[in-house]
PDB file of C-alpha atoms in Angstrom:
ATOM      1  CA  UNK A   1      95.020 -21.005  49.803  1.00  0.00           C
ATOM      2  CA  UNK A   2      92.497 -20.444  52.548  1.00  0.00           C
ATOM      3  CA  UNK A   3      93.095 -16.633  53.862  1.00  0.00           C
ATOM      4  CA  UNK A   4      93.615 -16.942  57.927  1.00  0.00           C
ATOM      5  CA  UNK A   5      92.258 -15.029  60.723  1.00  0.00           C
ATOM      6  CA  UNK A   6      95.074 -12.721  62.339  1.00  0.00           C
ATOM      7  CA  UNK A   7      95.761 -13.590  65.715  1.00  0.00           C
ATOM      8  CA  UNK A   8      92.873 -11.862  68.007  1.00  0.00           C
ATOM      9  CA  UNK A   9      94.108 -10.297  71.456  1.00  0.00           C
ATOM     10  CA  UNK A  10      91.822 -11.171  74.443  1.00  0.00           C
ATOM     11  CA  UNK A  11      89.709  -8.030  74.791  1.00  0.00           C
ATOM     12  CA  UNK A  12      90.281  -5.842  78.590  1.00  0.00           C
ATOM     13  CA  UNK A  13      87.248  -5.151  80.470  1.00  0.00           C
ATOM     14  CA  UNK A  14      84.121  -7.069  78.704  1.00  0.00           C
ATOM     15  CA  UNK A  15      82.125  -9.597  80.412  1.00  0.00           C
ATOM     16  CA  UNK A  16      83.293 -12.906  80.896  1.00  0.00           C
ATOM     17  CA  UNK A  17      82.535 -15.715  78.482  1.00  0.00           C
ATOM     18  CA  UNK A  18      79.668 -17.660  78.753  1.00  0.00           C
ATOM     19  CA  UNK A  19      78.907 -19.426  75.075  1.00  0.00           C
ATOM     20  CA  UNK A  20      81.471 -20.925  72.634  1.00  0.00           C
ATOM     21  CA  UNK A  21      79.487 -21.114  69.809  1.00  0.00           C
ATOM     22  CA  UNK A  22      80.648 -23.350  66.325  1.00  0.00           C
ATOM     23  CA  UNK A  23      80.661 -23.636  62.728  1.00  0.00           C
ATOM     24  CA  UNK A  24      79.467 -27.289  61.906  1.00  0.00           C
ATOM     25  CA  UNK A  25      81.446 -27.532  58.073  1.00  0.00           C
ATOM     26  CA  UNK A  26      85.063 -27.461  58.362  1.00  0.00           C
ATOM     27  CA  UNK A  27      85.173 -27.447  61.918  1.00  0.00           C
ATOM     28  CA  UNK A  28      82.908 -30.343  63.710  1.00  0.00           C
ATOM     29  CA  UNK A  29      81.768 -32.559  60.412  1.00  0.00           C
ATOM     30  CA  UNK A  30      83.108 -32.386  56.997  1.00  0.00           C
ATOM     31  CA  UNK A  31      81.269 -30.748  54.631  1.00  0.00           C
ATOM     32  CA  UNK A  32      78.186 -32.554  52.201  1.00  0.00           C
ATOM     33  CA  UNK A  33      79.623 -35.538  49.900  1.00  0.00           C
ATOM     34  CA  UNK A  34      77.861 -35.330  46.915  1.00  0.00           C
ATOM     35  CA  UNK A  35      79.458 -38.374  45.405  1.00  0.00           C
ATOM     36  CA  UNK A  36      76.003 -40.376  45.190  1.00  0.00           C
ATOM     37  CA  UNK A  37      75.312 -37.512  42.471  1.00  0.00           C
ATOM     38  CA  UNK A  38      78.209 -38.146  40.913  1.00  0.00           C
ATOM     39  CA  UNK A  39      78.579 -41.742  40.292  1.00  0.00           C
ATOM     40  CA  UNK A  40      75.247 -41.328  38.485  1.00  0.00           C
ATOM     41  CA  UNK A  41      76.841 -39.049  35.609  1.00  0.00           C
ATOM     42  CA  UNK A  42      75.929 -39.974  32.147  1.00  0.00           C
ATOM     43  CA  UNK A  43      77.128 -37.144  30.534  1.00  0.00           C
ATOM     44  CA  UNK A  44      80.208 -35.019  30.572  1.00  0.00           C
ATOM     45  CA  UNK A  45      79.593 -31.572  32.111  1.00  0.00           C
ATOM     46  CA  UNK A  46      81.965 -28.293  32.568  1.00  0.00           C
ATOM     47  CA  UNK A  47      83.374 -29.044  36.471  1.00  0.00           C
ATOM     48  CA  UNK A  48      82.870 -24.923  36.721  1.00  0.00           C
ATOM     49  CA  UNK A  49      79.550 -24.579  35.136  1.00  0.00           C
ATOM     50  CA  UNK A  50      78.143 -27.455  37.222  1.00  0.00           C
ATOM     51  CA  UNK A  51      79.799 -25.966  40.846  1.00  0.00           C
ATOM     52  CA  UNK A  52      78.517 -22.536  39.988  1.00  0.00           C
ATOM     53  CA  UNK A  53      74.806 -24.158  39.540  1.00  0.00           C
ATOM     54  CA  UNK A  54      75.181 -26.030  42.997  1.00  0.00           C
ATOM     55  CA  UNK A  55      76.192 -23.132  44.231  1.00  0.00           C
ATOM     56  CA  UNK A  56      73.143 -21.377  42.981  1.00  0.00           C
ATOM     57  CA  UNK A  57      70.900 -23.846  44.425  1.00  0.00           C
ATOM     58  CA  UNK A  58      72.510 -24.066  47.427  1.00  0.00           C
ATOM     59  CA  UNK A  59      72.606 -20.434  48.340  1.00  0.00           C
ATOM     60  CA  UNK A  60      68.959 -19.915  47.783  1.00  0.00           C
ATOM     61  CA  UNK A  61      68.147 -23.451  50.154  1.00  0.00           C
ATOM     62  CA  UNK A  62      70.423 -22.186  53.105  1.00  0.00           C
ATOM     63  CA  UNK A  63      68.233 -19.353  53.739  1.00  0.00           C
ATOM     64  CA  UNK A  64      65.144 -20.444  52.780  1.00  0.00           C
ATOM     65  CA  UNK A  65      63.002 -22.256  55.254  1.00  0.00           C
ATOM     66  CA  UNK A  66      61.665 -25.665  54.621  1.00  0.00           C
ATOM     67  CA  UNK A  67      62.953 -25.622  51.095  1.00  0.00           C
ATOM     68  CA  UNK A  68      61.964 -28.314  49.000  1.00  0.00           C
ATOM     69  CA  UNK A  69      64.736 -31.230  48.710  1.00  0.00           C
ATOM     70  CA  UNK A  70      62.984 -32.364  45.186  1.00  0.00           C
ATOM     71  CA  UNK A  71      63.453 -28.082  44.203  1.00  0.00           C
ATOM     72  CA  UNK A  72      67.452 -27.902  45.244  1.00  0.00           C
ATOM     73  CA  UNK A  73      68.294 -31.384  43.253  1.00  0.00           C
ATOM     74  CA  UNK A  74      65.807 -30.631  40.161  1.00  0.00           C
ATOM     75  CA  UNK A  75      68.152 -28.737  38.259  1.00  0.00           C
ATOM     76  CA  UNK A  76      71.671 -30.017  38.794  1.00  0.00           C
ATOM     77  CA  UNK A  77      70.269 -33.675  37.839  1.00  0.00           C
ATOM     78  CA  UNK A  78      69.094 -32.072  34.466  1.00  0.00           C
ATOM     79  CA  UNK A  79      72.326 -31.104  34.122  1.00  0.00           C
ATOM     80  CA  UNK A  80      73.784 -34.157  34.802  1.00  0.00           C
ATOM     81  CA  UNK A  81      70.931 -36.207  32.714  1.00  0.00           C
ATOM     82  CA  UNK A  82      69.980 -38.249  35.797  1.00  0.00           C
ATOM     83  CA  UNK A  83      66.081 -38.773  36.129  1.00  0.00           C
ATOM     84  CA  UNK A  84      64.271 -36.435  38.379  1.00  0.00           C
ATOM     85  CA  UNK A  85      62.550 -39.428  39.846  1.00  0.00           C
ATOM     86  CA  UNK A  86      65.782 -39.950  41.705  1.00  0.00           C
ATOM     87  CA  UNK A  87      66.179 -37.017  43.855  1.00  0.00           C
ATOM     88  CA  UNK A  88      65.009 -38.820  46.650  1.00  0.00           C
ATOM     89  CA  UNK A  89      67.211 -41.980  46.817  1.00  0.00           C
ATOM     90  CA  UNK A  90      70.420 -39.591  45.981  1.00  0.00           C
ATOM     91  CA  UNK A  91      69.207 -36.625  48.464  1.00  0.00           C
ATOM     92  CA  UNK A  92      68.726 -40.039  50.932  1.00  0.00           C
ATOM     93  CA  UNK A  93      72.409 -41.433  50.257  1.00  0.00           C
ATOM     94  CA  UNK A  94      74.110 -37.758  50.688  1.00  0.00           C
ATOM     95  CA  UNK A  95      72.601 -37.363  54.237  1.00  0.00           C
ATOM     96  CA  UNK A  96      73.637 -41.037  54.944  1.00  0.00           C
ATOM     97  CA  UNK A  97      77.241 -40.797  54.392  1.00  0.00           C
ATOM     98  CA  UNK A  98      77.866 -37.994  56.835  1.00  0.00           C
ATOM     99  CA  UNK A  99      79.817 -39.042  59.810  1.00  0.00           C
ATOM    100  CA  UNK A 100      80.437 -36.210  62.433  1.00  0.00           C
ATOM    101  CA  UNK A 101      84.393 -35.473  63.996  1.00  0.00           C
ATOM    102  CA  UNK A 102      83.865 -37.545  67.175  1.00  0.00           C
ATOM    103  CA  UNK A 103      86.978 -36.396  68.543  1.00  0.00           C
ATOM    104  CA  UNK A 104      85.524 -32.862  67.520  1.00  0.00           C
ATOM    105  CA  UNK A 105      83.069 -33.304  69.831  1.00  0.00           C
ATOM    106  CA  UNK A 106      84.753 -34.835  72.910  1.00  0.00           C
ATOM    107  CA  UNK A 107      85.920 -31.007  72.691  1.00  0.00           C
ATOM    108  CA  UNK A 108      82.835 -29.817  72.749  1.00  0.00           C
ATOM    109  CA  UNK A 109      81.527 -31.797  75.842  1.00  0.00           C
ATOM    110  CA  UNK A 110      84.750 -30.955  77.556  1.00  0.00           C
ATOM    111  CA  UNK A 111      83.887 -27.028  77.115  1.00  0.00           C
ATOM    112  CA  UNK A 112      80.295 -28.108  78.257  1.00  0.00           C
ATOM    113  CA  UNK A 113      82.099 -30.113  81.629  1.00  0.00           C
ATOM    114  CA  UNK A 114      83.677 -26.770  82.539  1.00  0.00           C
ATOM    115  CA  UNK A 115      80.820 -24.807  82.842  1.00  0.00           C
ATOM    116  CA  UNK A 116      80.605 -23.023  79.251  1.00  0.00           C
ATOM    117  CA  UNK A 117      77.474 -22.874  77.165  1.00  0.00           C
ATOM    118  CA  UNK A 118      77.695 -24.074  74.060  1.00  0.00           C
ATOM    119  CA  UNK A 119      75.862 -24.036  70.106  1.00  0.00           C
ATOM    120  CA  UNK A 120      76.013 -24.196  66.958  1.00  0.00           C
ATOM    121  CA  UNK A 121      75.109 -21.498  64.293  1.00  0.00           C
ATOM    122  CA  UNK A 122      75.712 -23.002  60.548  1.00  0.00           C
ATOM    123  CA  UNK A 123      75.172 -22.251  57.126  1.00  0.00           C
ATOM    124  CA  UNK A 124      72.675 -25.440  56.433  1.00  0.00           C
ATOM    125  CA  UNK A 125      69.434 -26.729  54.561  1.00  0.00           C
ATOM    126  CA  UNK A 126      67.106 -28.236  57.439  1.00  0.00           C
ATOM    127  CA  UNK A 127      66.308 -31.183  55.792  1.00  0.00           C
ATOM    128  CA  UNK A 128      70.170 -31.992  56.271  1.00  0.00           C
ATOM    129  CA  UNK A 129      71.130 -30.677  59.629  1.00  0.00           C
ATOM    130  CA  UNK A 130      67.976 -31.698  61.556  1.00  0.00           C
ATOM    131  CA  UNK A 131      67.983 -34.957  59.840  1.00  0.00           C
ATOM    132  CA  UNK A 132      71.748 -35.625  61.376  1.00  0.00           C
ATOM    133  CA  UNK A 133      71.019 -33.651  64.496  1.00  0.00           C
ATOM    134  CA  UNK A 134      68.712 -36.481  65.088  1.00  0.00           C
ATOM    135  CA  UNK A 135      70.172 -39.574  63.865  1.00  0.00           C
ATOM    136  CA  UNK A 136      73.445 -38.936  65.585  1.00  0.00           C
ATOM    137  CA  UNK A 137      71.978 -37.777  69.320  1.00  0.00           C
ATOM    138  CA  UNK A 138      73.475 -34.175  69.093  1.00  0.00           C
ATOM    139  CA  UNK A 139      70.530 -32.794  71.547  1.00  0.00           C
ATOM    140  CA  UNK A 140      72.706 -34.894  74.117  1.00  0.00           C
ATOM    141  CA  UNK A 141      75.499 -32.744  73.746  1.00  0.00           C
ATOM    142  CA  UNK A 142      73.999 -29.490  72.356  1.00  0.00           C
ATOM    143  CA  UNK A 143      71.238 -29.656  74.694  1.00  0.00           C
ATOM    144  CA  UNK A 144      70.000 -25.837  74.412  1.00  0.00           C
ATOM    145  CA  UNK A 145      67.768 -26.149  71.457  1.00  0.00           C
ATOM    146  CA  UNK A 146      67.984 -22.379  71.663  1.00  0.00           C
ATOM    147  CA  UNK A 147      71.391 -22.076  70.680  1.00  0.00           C
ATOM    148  CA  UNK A 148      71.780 -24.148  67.697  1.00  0.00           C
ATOM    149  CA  UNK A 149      70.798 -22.316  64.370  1.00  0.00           C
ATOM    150  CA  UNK A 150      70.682 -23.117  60.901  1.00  0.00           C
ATOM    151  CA  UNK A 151      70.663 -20.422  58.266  1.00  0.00           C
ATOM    152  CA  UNK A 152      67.587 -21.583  56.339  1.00  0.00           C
ATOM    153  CA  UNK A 153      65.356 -21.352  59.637  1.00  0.00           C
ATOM    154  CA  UNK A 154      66.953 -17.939  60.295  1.00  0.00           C
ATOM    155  CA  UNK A 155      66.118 -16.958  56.514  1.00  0.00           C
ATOM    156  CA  UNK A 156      69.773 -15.174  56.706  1.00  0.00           C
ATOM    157  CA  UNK A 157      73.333 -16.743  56.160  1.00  0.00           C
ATOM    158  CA  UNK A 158      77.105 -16.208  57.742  1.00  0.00           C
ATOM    159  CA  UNK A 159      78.663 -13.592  56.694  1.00  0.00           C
ATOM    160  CA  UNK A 160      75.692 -11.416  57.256  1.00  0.00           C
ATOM    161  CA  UNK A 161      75.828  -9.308  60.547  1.00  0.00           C
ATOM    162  CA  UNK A 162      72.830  -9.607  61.581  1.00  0.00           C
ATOM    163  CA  UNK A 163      72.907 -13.886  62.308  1.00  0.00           C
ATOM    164  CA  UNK A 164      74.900 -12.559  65.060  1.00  0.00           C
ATOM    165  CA  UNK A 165      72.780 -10.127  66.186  1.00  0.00           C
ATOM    166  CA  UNK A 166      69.800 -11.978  65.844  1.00  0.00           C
ATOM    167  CA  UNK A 167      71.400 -15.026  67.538  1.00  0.00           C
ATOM    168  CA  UNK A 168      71.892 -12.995  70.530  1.00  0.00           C
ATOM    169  CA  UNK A 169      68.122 -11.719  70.466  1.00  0.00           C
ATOM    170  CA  UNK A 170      66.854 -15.142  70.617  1.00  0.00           C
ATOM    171  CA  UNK A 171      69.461 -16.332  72.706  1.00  0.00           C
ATOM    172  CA  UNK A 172      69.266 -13.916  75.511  1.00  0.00           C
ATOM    173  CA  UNK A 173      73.546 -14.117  75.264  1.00  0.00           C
ATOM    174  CA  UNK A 174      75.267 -10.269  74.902  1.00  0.00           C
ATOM    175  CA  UNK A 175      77.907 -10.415  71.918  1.00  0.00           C
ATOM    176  CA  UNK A 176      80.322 -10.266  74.780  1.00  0.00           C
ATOM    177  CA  UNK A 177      79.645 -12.995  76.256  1.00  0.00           C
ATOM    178  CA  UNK A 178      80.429 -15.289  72.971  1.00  0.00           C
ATOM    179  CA  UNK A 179      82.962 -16.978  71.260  1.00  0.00           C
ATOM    180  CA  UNK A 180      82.654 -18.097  67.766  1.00  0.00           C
ATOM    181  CA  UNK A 181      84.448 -20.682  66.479  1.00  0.00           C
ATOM    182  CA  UNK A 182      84.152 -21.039  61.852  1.00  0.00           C
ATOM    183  CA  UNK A 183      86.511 -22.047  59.348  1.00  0.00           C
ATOM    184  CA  UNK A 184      85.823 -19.030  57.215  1.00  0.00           C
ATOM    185  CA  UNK A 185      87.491 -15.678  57.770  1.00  0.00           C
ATOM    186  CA  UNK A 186      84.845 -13.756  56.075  1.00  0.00           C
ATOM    187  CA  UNK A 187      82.314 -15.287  58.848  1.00  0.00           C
ATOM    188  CA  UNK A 188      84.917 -14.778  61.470  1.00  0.00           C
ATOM    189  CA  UNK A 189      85.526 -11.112  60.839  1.00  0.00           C
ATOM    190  CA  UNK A 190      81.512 -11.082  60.642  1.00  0.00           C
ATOM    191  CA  UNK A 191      81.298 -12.471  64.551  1.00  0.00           C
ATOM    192  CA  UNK A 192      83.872  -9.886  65.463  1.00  0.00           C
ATOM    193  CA  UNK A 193      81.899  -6.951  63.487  1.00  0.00           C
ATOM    194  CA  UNK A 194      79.081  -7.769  65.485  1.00  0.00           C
ATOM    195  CA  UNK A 195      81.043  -7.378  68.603  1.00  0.00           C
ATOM    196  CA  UNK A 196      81.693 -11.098  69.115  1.00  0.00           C
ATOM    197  CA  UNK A 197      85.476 -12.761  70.011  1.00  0.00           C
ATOM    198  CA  UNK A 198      86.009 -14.948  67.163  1.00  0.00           C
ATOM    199  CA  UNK A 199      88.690 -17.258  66.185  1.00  0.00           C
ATOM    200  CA  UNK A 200      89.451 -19.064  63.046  1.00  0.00           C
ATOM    201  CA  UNK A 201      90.016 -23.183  63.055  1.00  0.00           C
ATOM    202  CA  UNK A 202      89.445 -25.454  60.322  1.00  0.00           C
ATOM    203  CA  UNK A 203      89.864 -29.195  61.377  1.00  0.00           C
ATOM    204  CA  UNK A 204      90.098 -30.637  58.029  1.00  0.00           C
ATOM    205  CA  UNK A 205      89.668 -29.924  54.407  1.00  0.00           C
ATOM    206  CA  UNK A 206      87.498 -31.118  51.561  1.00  0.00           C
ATOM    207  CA  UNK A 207      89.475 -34.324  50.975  1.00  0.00           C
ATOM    208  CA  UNK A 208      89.946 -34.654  54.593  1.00  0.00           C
ATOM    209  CA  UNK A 209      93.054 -34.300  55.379  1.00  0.00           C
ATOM    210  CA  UNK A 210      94.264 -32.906  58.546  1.00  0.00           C
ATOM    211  CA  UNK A 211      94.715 -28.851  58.552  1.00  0.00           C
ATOM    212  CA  UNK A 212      94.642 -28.197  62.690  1.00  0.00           C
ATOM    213  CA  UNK A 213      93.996 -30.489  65.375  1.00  0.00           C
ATOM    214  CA  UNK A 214      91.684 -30.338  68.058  1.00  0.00           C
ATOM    215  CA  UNK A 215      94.617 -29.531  70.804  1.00  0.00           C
ATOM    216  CA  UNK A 216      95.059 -26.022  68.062  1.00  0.00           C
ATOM    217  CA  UNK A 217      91.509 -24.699  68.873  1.00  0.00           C
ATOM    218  CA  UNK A 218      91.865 -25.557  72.530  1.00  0.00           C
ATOM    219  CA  UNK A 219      94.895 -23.446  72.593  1.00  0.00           C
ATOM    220  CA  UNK A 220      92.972 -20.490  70.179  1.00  0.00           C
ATOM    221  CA  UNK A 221      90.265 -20.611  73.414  1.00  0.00           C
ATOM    222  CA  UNK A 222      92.044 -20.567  75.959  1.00  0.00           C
ATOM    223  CA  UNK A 223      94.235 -17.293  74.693  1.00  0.00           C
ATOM    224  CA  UNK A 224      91.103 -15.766  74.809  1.00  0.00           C
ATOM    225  CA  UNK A 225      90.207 -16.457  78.333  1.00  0.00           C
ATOM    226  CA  UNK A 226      88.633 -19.686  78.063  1.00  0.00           C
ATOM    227  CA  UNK A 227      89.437 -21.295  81.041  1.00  0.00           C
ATOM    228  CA  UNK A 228      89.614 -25.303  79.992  1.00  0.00           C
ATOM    229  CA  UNK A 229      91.527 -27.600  82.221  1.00  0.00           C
TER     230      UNK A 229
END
């Protein structure tokens, strides 16, 4: 079972809110489907052995910038016994079968209508965010290019401190002035070490079904002084 957040009390005498800032996995889009991989199986491999080797290769793309797509699938298709030659059409099919949480989003803009800043800092390859970024018109919503990061251009992942910290240098935004908004409590308690307000919401799980609505973060903001009609 997920671990959650404790409640967090609005904090007495900081400067007002300016940014709500998001986790993209868990809490705009569902996470990568990997199912193109999958149906392409030949061989029967250990479910643990081949989630701890994603895993690997996943860690190591997140922070590394411009990481080679044909690198990250290379060794979980040996494991699988699926050519090499077909990284490309499966890496292809993953991005194509994201679809982002529309109604997610309406939230989003309606944060953005009342005057708050808003970004995105995620725990992502490149080649996958910027590749939906684009194809979906995010830069119409998130329209600060300044204050949407992706781990593998930072070269540093959440939990680590210091995305927060360097978020802020690039962003010009005090911690103070932030709200952070991830699935993950280690991430959340990360934000909040780093002298960010942070709150916990995950929209939906792996299989997708429904853990807290959008109406449940709205609430979560506006106890700590988000002011959203």
């Amino acid at each position: 079972m997920e671990k959650a957040a404790s409640p967090m009390p609005p904090k007495q005498g900081k400067s007002p809110i300016r940014a709500v800032i998001f986790d993209m996995g868990g809490v705009l889009a569902p996470d990568a489907d990997y199912s193109p991989v999958f149906q392409r199986q030949s061989v029967i491999v250990d479910r643990e052995s081949l989630k701890t080797l994603k895993k690997t290769q996943w860690n190591l793309a997140r922070v590394t910038p411009a990481y080679p797509m044909e690198q990250f699938w290379q060794p979980i298709l040996e494991a699988l016994s699926i050519p090499a030659e077909e990284w490309s059409k499966i890496d292809r099919e993953v991005r194509d079968l994201f679809v982002p949480w529309w109604h997610m989003f309406a939230l989003v803009d309606k944060l953005r209508s009342a005057g708050y800043r808003v970004g995105i800092i995620s725990n992502h390859i490149c080649a996958w965010f910027d590749h939906w970024f684009a194809r979906f018109g995010l830069d119409a919503l998130f329209n600060e290019p300044e204050l949407v990061a992706v781990s593998s251009r930072l070269g540093i992942a959440k939990p680590d401190a210091k995305v927060f910290e360097q978020y802020c240098a690039l962003t010009g935004l005090d911690a103070s002035e932030c709200v952070f908004v991830d699935n993950q409590i280690e991430n959340v308690e990360a934000a909040r070490g780093a002298g960010w307000t942070a709150v916990q919401f995950h929209h939906r799980d792996k299989e997708g079904q429904l853990i807290e609505t959008p109406d449940a973060l709205l609430e979560k903001l506006r106890a700590q002084g988000i002011d959203i009609p």
